[in-house]
Tab-separated table of C-alpha atoms in Angstrom:
chain	number	residue	atom	x	y	z
A	1495	UNK	CA	-70.236	-34.706	50.378
A	1496	UNK	CA	-70.071	-38.392	50.953
A	1497	UNK	CA	-73.396	-40.140	51.196
A	1498	UNK	CA	-75.120	-43.468	51.183
A	1499	UNK	CA	-77.363	-44.027	48.197
A	1500	UNK	CA	-79.784	-46.681	47.040
A	1501	UNK	CA	-79.895	-47.947	43.493
A	1502	UNK	CA	-83.628	-48.690	43.293
A	1503	UNK	CA	-86.298	-46.510	44.849
A	1504	UNK	CA	-89.030	-49.156	44.502
A	1505	UNK	CA	-89.004	-52.924	44.290
A	1506	UNK	CA	-92.000	-55.146	43.641
A	1507	UNK	CA	-91.704	-58.891	44.271
A	1508	UNK	CA	-94.084	-61.797	44.477
A	1509	UNK	CA	-94.729	-63.536	47.739
A	1510	UNK	CA	-92.287	-66.376	48.206
A	1511	UNK	CA	-89.622	-64.912	45.961
A	1512	UNK	CA	-86.287	-63.655	47.230
A	1513	UNK	CA	-85.675	-59.900	47.409
A	1514	UNK	CA	-82.414	-58.063	46.992
A	1515	UNK	CA	-82.037	-54.431	47.998
A	1516	UNK	CA	-78.829	-52.650	47.098
A	1517	UNK	CA	-76.953	-49.747	48.588
A	1518	UNK	CA	-73.800	-47.872	47.600
A	1519	UNK	CA	-71.675	-46.019	50.090
A	1520	UNK	CA	-68.881	-43.614	49.413
A	1521	UNK	CA	-67.039	-43.284	52.724
A	1522	UNK	CA	-64.288	-45.870	52.601
A	1523	UNK	CA	-63.567	-45.226	56.287
A	1524	UNK	CA	-67.011	-46.422	57.395
A	1525	UNK	CA	-66.736	-49.552	59.477
A	1526	UNK	CA	-70.284	-50.246	60.614
A	1527	UNK	CA	-73.387	-50.649	58.485
A	1528	UNK	CA	-77.003	-51.265	59.420
A	1529	UNK	CA	-80.202	-52.133	57.595
A	1530	UNK	CA	-83.489	-50.799	58.930
A	1531	UNK	CA	-87.084	-51.450	57.947
A	1532	UNK	CA	-89.686	-48.754	58.360
A	1533	UNK	CA	-93.412	-49.350	58.168
A	1534	UNK	CA	-95.887	-46.557	57.769
A	1535	UNK	CA	-96.329	-44.558	60.965
A	1536	UNK	CA	-93.517	-46.303	62.799
A	1537	UNK	CA	-89.893	-45.670	63.561
A	1538	UNK	CA	-87.143	-47.624	61.788
A	1539	UNK	CA	-86.806	-51.191	62.975
A	1540	UNK	CA	-83.383	-52.831	63.148
A	1541	UNK	CA	-82.960	-55.753	60.750
A	1542	UNK	CA	-79.300	-56.651	60.645
A	1543	UNK	CA	-75.887	-55.055	60.887
A	1544	UNK	CA	-72.387	-55.812	59.675
A	1545	UNK	CA	-68.929	-54.571	60.508
A	1546	UNK	CA	-66.264	-53.874	57.957
A	1547	UNK	CA	-64.191	-56.890	59.004
A	1548	UNK	CA	-66.952	-59.154	57.661
A	1549	UNK	CA	-68.206	-59.845	54.127
A	1550	UNK	CA	-71.435	-61.575	54.999
A	1551	UNK	CA	-73.774	-61.916	57.908
A	1552	UNK	CA	-76.947	-63.938	58.155
A	1553	UNK	CA	-80.020	-63.516	60.266
A	1554	UNK	CA	-83.457	-65.011	60.172
A	1555	UNK	CA	-84.440	-64.962	56.465
A	1556	UNK	CA	-82.077	-62.027	55.879
A	1557	UNK	CA	-78.502	-61.829	54.707
A	1558	UNK	CA	-76.328	-58.746	54.396
A	1559	UNK	CA	-73.395	-58.721	52.009
A	1560	UNK	CA	-70.609	-56.174	52.140
A	1561	UNK	CA	-68.243	-55.596	49.240
A	1562	UNK	CA	-65.632	-53.111	50.404
A	1563	UNK	CA	-63.823	-53.150	47.067
A	1564	UNK	CA	-66.718	-51.484	45.282
A	1565	UNK	CA	-68.275	-49.976	48.407
A	1566	UNK	CA	-71.516	-51.869	48.011
A	1567	UNK	CA	-73.968	-53.248	50.523
A	1568	UNK	CA	-76.953	-55.489	49.867
A	1569	UNK	CA	-79.806	-56.939	51.837
A	1570	UNK	CA	-81.249	-60.256	50.779
A	1571	UNK	CA	-84.628	-61.365	52.074
A	1572	UNK	CA	-85.505	-65.000	51.531
A	1573	UNK	CA	-89.060	-66.160	50.857
A	1574	UNK	CA	-90.454	-62.638	50.965
A	1575	UNK	CA	-93.746	-62.308	52.786
A	1576	UNK	CA	-96.473	-59.630	52.657
A	1577	UNK	CA	-95.341	-58.464	56.089
A	1578	UNK	CA	-91.985	-57.542	54.567
A	1579	UNK	CA	-93.623	-54.707	52.625
A	1580	UNK	CA	-92.004	-51.535	53.943
A	1581	UNK	CA	-89.299	-49.010	53.199
A	1582	UNK	CA	-85.789	-50.294	53.734
A	1583	UNK	CA	-82.868	-48.063	54.626
A	1584	UNK	CA	-79.195	-48.758	54.736
A	1585	UNK	CA	-77.073	-46.642	57.038
A	1586	UNK	CA	-73.397	-46.185	57.724
A	1587	UNK	CA	-72.064	-44.947	61.011
A	1588	UNK	CA	-70.009	-41.819	60.606
A	1589	UNK	CA	-69.816	-40.995	64.296
A	1590	UNK	CA	-66.614	-40.198	66.111
A	1591	UNK	CA	-65.581	-40.762	69.716
A	1592	UNK	CA	-66.979	-44.312	69.564
A	1593	UNK	CA	-70.415	-42.824	69.086
A	1594	UNK	CA	-73.204	-42.706	66.560
A	1595	UNK	CA	-73.992	-40.482	63.611
A	1596	UNK	CA	-75.861	-42.650	61.153
A	1597	UNK	CA	-75.889	-41.511	57.548
A	1598	UNK	CA	-78.986	-42.982	55.925
A	1599	UNK	CA	-79.717	-43.745	52.316
A	1600	UNK	CA	-82.901	-42.452	50.720
A	1601	UNK	CA	-84.668	-45.771	51.108
A	1602	UNK	CA	-86.155	-48.485	48.911
A	1603	UNK	CA	-89.846	-49.237	49.012
A	1604	UNK	CA	-90.463	-52.974	48.907
A	1605	UNK	CA	-93.913	-54.128	47.811
A	1606	UNK	CA	-94.782	-57.791	48.135
A	1607	UNK	CA	-97.656	-58.949	45.978
A	1608	UNK	CA	-99.619	-62.173	46.546
B	19	UNK	CA	-88.498	-54.612	78.268
B	20	UNK	CA	-90.161	-51.404	77.104
B	21	UNK	CA	-88.901	-49.792	73.928
B	22	UNK	CA	-87.880	-46.228	73.244
B	23	UNK	CA	-90.718	-43.857	74.054
B	24	UNK	CA	-91.209	-40.375	72.686
B	25	UNK	CA	-93.578	-37.662	73.780
B	26	UNK	CA	-95.633	-36.071	72.493
B	27	UNK	CA	-96.467	-38.158	69.445
B	28	UNK	CA	-98.004	-35.260	67.544
B	29	UNK	CA	-97.510	-31.538	67.827
B	30	UNK	CA	-98.710	-28.467	65.961
B	31	UNK	CA	-96.869	-25.181	66.345
B	32	UNK	CA	-96.718	-21.871	64.512
B	33	UNK	CA	-93.719	-20.158	63.002
B	34	UNK	CA	-91.525	-18.399	65.510
B	35	UNK	CA	-92.511	-20.602	68.434
B	36	UNK	CA	-90.218	-23.051	70.138
B	37	UNK	CA	-90.788	-26.709	70.911
B	38	UNK	CA	-89.333	-29.326	73.238
B	39	UNK	CA	-89.505	-33.028	72.466
B	40	UNK	CA	-88.788	-35.775	74.946
B	41	UNK	CA	-87.243	-39.222	74.610
B	42	UNK	CA	-86.972	-42.012	77.148
B	43	UNK	CA	-84.453	-44.650	76.070
B	44	UNK	CA	-84.643	-48.362	76.683
B	45	UNK	CA	-83.787	-49.124	80.302
B	46	UNK	CA	-80.026	-49.353	80.715
B	47	UNK	CA	-79.239	-47.607	77.435
B	48	UNK	CA	-76.891	-44.669	77.776
B	49	UNK	CA	-76.535	-43.405	74.220
B	50	UNK	CA	-79.396	-41.364	72.759
B	51	UNK	CA	-79.465	-39.972	69.238
B	52	UNK	CA	-81.919	-37.719	67.428
B	53	UNK	CA	-82.833	-37.745	63.744
B	54	UNK	CA	-85.083	-35.666	61.534
B	55	UNK	CA	-87.070	-37.382	58.791
B	56	UNK	CA	-88.679	-35.478	55.926
B	57	UNK	CA	-89.899	-36.640	52.511
B	58	UNK	CA	-87.392	-34.413	50.759
B	59	UNK	CA	-84.256	-34.928	52.828
B	60	UNK	CA	-84.876	-38.367	54.277
B	61	UNK	CA	-83.377	-39.312	57.602
B	62	UNK	CA	-80.799	-36.843	58.858
B	63	UNK	CA	-78.701	-37.052	61.990
B	64	UNK	CA	-79.106	-34.241	64.507
B	65	UNK	CA	-76.969	-35.156	67.522
B	66	UNK	CA	-75.990	-37.915	69.913
B	67	UNK	CA	-75.651	-37.818	73.684
B	68	UNK	CA	-73.816	-40.187	75.956
B	69	UNK	CA	-73.527	-39.781	79.716
B	70	UNK	CA	-75.045	-36.296	79.526
B	71	UNK	CA	-72.446	-35.126	76.989
B	72	UNK	CA	-72.984	-34.375	73.325
B	73	UNK	CA	-70.660	-36.729	71.529
B	74	UNK	CA	-71.591	-36.230	67.873
B	75	UNK	CA	-73.387	-33.439	66.065
B	76	UNK	CA	-74.947	-33.206	62.622
B	77	UNK	CA	-75.181	-30.257	60.271
B	78	UNK	CA	-78.171	-28.436	61.669
B	79	UNK	CA	-78.385	-24.775	62.695
B	80	UNK	CA	-78.006	-23.694	66.293
B	81	UNK	CA	-81.779	-23.446	66.647
B	82	UNK	CA	-81.666	-27.193	67.207
B	83	UNK	CA	-80.307	-28.179	70.585
B	84	UNK	CA	-80.532	-31.056	72.978
B	85	UNK	CA	-79.562	-32.349	76.340
B	86	UNK	CA	-79.435	-35.569	78.297
B	87	UNK	CA	-80.234	-36.088	81.930
B	88	UNK	CA	-78.539	-38.322	84.464
B	89	UNK	CA	-81.204	-41.001	83.961
B	90	UNK	CA	-80.345	-40.991	80.202
B	91	UNK	CA	-83.639	-39.390	79.222
B	92	UNK	CA	-83.114	-36.782	76.534
B	93	UNK	CA	-84.842	-33.693	75.230
B	94	UNK	CA	-84.381	-31.756	72.057
B	95	UNK	CA	-85.449	-28.179	71.542
B	96	UNK	CA	-86.090	-26.232	68.386
B	97	UNK	CA	-86.328	-22.479	68.739
B	98	UNK	CA	-87.795	-19.961	66.312
B	99	UNK	CA	-89.632	-22.616	64.339
B	100	UNK	CA	-89.710	-22.443	60.555
B	101	UNK	CA	-92.100	-24.131	58.148
B	102	UNK	CA	-89.273	-26.371	57.016
B	103	UNK	CA	-88.940	-27.805	60.510
B	104	UNK	CA	-92.106	-29.806	59.922
B	105	UNK	CA	-90.912	-33.380	60.139
B	106	UNK	CA	-90.910	-36.633	62.021
B	107	UNK	CA	-88.339	-36.427	64.809
B	108	UNK	CA	-86.938	-39.783	65.799
B	109	UNK	CA	-85.001	-40.757	68.870
B	110	UNK	CA	-82.789	-43.836	69.036
B	111	UNK	CA	-80.988	-45.426	71.955
B	112	UNK	CA	-78.253	-47.993	72.371
B	113	UNK	CA	-76.704	-49.777	75.301
B	114	UNK	CA	-73.369	-48.066	75.044
B	115	UNK	CA	-71.124	-47.346	72.166
B	116	UNK	CA	-67.803	-48.960	72.824
B	117	UNK	CA	-68.462	-51.611	70.219
B	118	UNK	CA	-71.154	-49.942	68.162
B	119	UNK	CA	-74.129	-51.634	69.715
B	120	UNK	CA	-77.404	-51.626	67.837
B	121	UNK	CA	-79.495	-48.473	67.854
B	122	UNK	CA	-83.203	-48.902	68.503
B	123	UNK	CA	-85.643	-46.266	67.348
B	124	UNK	CA	-88.763	-44.884	68.957
B	125	UNK	CA	-92.021	-44.184	67.076
B	126	UNK	CA	-91.159	-40.514	66.606
B	127	UNK	CA	-92.822	-37.187	67.237
B	128	UNK	CA	-94.544	-35.678	64.237
B	129	UNK	CA	-94.191	-31.905	64.268
B	130	UNK	CA	-96.245	-29.664	62.022
B	131	UNK	CA	-95.288	-26.001	61.815
B	132	UNK	CA	-97.960	-23.670	60.444
């Protein structure tokens, strides 16, 4: 079946560096994508989202890029901080009837070292 | 504004029993979704409710069911528990879904089946 997958299960970066987390999706009909951050013992926390009519969207220190040609999504975190250490998930909405049915990737563990 | 709340936070049951989990969405939110998170399968969509109606459903057996009340609060029930049902069950809510508003997650209920 179609699924969202992550290229790297773990990523270690130094504090202050930029981080890039990648995600591949296979459902060309998906039109809404979300990045979540999950810290230990907590539920996923919304970071940023993007719709298929956009290629790029920026937030505070984060940027999401969408390449529909190769079905690729990436999350860029600028000036990574220790508090950014967490597991990051990309998700595509596969819901019908204007609703939700998020299909999550397996996640990438980001470790920020001082 | 209070976030999504889930009760109980932790639960221990034995095989064959049934369990009911509760979710209170963010005030004003009308869409409530449920997800199961396990180390092996990751985050998997269970179902979504909107205005007391199930709008989307994932690929889980009929032992998993849910409902939504008129105040948007939601419950999910798992009957005839199996060891493999041990997981973190997450609830997420959104304002409405006409334009794919952001989903916000609760802290989850951790269920252990012995």
